XYZ file of C-alpha atoms in Angstrom:
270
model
C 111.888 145.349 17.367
C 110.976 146.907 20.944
C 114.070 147.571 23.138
C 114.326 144.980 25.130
C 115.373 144.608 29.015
C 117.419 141.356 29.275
C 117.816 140.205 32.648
C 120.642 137.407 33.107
C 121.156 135.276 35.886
C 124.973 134.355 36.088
C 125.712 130.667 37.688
C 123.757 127.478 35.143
C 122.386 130.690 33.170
C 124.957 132.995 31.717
C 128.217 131.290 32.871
C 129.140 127.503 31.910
C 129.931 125.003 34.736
C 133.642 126.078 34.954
C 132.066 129.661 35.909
C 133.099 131.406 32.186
C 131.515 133.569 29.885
C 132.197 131.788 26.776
C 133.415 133.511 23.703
C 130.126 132.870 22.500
C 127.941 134.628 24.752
C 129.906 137.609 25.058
C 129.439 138.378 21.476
C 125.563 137.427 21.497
C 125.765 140.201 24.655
C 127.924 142.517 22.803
C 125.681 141.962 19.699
C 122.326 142.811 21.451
C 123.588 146.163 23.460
C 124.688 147.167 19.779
C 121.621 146.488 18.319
C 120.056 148.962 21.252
C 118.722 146.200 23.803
C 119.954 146.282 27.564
C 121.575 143.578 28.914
C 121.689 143.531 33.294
C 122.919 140.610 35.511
C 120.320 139.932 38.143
C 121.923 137.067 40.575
C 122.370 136.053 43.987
C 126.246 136.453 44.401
C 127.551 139.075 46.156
C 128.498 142.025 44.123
C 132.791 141.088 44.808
C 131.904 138.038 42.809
C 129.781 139.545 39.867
C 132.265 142.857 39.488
C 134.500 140.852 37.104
C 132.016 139.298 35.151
C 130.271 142.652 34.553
C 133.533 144.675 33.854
C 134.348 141.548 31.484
C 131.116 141.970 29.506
C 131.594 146.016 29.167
C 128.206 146.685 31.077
C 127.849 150.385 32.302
C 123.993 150.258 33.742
C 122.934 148.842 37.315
C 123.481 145.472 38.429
C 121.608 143.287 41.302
C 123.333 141.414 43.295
C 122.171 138.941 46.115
C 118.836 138.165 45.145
C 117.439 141.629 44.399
C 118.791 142.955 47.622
C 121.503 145.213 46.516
C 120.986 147.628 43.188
C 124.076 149.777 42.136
C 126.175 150.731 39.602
C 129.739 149.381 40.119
C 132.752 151.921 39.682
C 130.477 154.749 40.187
C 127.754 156.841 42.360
C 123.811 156.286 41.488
C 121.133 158.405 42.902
C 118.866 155.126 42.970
C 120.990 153.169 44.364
C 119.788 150.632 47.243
C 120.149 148.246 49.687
C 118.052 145.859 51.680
C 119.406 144.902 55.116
C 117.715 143.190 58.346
C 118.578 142.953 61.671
C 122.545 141.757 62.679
C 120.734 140.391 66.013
C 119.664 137.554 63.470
C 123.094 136.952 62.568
C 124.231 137.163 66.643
C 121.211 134.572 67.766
C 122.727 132.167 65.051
C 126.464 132.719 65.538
C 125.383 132.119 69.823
C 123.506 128.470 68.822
C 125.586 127.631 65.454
C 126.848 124.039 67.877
C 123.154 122.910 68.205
C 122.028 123.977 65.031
C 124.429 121.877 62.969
C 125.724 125.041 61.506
C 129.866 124.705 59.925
C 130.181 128.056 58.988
C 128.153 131.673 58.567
C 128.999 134.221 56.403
C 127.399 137.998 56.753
C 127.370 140.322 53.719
C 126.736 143.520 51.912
C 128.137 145.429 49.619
C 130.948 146.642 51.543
C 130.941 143.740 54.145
C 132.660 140.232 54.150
C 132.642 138.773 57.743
C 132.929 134.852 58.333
C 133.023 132.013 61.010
C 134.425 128.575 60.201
C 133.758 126.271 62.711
C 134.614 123.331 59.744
C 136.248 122.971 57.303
C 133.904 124.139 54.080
C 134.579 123.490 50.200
C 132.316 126.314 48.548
C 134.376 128.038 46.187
C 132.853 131.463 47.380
C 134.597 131.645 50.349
C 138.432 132.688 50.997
C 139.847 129.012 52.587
C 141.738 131.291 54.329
C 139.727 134.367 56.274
C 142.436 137.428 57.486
C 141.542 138.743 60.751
C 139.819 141.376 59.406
C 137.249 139.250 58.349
C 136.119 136.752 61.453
C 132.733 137.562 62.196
C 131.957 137.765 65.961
C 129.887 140.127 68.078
C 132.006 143.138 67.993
C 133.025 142.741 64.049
C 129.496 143.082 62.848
C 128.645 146.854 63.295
C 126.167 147.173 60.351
C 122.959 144.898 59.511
C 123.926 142.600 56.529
C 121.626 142.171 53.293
C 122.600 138.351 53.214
C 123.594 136.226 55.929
C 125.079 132.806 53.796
C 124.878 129.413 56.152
C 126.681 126.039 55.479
C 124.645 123.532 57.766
C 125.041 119.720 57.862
C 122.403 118.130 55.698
C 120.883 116.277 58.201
C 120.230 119.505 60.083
C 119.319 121.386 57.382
C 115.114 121.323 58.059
C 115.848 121.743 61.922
C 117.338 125.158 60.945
C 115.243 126.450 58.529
C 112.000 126.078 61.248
C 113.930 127.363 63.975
C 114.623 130.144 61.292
C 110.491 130.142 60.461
C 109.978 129.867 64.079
C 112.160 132.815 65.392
C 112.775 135.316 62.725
C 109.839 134.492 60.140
C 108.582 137.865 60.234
C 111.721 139.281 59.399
C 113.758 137.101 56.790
C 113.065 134.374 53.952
C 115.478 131.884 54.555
C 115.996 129.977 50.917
C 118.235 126.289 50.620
C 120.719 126.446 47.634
C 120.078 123.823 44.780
C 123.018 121.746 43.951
C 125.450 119.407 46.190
C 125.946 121.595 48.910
C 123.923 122.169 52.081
C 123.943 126.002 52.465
C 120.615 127.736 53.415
C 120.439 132.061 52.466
C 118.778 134.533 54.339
C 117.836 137.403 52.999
C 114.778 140.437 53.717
C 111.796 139.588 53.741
C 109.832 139.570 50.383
C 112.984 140.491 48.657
C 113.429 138.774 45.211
C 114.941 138.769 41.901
C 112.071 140.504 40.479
C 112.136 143.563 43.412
C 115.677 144.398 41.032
C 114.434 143.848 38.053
C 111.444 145.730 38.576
C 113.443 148.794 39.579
C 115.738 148.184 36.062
C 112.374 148.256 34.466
C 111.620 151.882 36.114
C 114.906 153.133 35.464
C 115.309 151.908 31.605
C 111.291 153.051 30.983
C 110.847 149.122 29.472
C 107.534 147.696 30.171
C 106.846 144.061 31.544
C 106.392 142.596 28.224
C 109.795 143.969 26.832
C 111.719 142.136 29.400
C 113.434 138.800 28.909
C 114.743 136.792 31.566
C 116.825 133.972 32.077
C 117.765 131.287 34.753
C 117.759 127.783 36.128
C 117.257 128.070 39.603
C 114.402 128.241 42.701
C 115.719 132.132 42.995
C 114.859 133.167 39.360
C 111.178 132.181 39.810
C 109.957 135.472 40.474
C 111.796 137.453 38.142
C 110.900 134.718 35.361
C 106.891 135.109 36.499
C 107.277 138.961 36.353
C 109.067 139.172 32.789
C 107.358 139.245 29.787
C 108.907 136.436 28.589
C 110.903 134.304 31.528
C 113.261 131.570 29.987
C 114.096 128.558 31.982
C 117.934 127.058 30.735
C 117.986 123.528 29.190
C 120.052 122.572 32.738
C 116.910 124.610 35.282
C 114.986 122.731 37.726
C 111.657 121.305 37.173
C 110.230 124.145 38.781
C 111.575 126.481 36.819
C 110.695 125.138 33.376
C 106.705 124.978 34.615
C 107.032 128.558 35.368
C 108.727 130.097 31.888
C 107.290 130.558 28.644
C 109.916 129.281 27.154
C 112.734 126.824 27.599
C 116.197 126.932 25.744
C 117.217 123.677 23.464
C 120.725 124.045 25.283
C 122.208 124.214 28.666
C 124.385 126.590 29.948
C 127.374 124.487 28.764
C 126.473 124.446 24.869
C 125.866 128.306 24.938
C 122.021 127.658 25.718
C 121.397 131.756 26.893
C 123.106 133.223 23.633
C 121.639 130.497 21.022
C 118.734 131.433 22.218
C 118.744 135.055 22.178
C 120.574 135.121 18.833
C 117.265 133.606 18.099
C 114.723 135.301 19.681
C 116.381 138.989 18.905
C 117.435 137.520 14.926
C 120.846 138.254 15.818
C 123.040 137.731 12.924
C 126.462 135.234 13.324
């Protein structure tokens, strides 16, 4: 078989709902890097909450972090190494009419930047409860332009925001609700998606279209599903999502759906 490129989205894709690699899919992972395919994590966290998760499954090559925005190689220098920022004026304009806008708290990142306001109290499990003073983001704390500017917004002024979003900074940023229980709207560059990383993977590794697989479950893995070869929606994805695969797994992320499947599709033995 071809070397494949397989792209893996991390939360409802890779990871179960307790956010683990199960024993499981680490060996399937392990198993297919052996076997000469390359395995990559393509997902919208930040790169402080993917580090782990790529150390844990012994990767070495580039990783993409907030929705194609950031490409690097943890631990270590890379020539191609990139970033995708837009203007912190964005971030200033929202943190000036955050009151009006509905807006409990605003988070500005990159890879080397972790700035927050909590106006409210807000349970997302990717935030520090607790910020240090080193990381309240104000006027003067936000030097550099951020690659993802993270927004929890009341629901019921979750639309209001995203036109007033359309309406001021359209030109410059694609501003994307989360799925799942919590209201939290992402802002990121522009035109910048999954498949902007996974198309630079695809130059670096020398792997055509059709020898990349990619999973996920989620409005943000549309893209890089539609520019795979072969784009796998989980068991657990959105309707969306399973239109726009060729394939879908039997199981969700909770019953090992990624690794069945690629034990499967690359005749991995147990």
């Amino acid at each position: 078989m071809e070397r494949k490129l397989i792209a893996i989205d991390l939360d409802g894709t890779t990871l179960n709902n307790a956010s683990e690699i199960s024993p499981k899919t680490q060996a399937v992972l392990t198993a297919a890097r052996q076997a000469g395919h390359l395995v990559s994590i393509v997902t919208g966290r930040p790169n402080r909450l993917s580090a782990g998760i790529y150390d844990q499954l012994g990767l070495d090559g580039p990783m993409i972090n907030f929705n194609g925005s950031l490409g690097h190689i943890p631990h270590q220098h890379w020539a191609d190494e990139y970033q995708y920022t837009f203007d912190k004026a964005v971030a200033f304009d929202l943190l000036a009419h955050r009151e009006e806008l509905g807006i409990n708290m605003i988070a500005a990142e990159g890879k080397n930047l972790f700035l927050a306001v909590k106006d409210r109290p807000v349970e997302l499990g990717f935030f520090p409860s607790v910020l240090q003073s080193n990381q309240i983001l104000n006027q003067k704390s936000l030097t550099e332009n951020p690659t993802s500017l993270t927004i929890a917004v009341d629901r019921s002024h979750q639309e209001q925001l995203l036109s007033y979003l359309r309406l001021n900074f359209g030109d410059q940023i694609d501003a994307a609700p989360w799925g799942g229980p919590n209201s939290v709207v992402e802002l990121g560059v522009k035109g910048v998606q999954k498949a902007t990383g996974v198309e630079v993977l695809a130059h670096h590794y020398h792997v055509d279209r059709q020898n990349i697989i990619a999973f996920g479950d989620e409005h943000n893995d549309s893209a890089m599903l539609d520019y795979a070869g072969w784009g796998v929606a989980m068991q657990n994805a959105t309707t969306v999502i399973k239109d726009i695969a060729n394939d879908v797994t039997p199981l969700d992320n909770q019953h090992d759906g990624l690794a069945t499947y690629l034990q499967d599709y690359l005749k991995i033995a147990e």
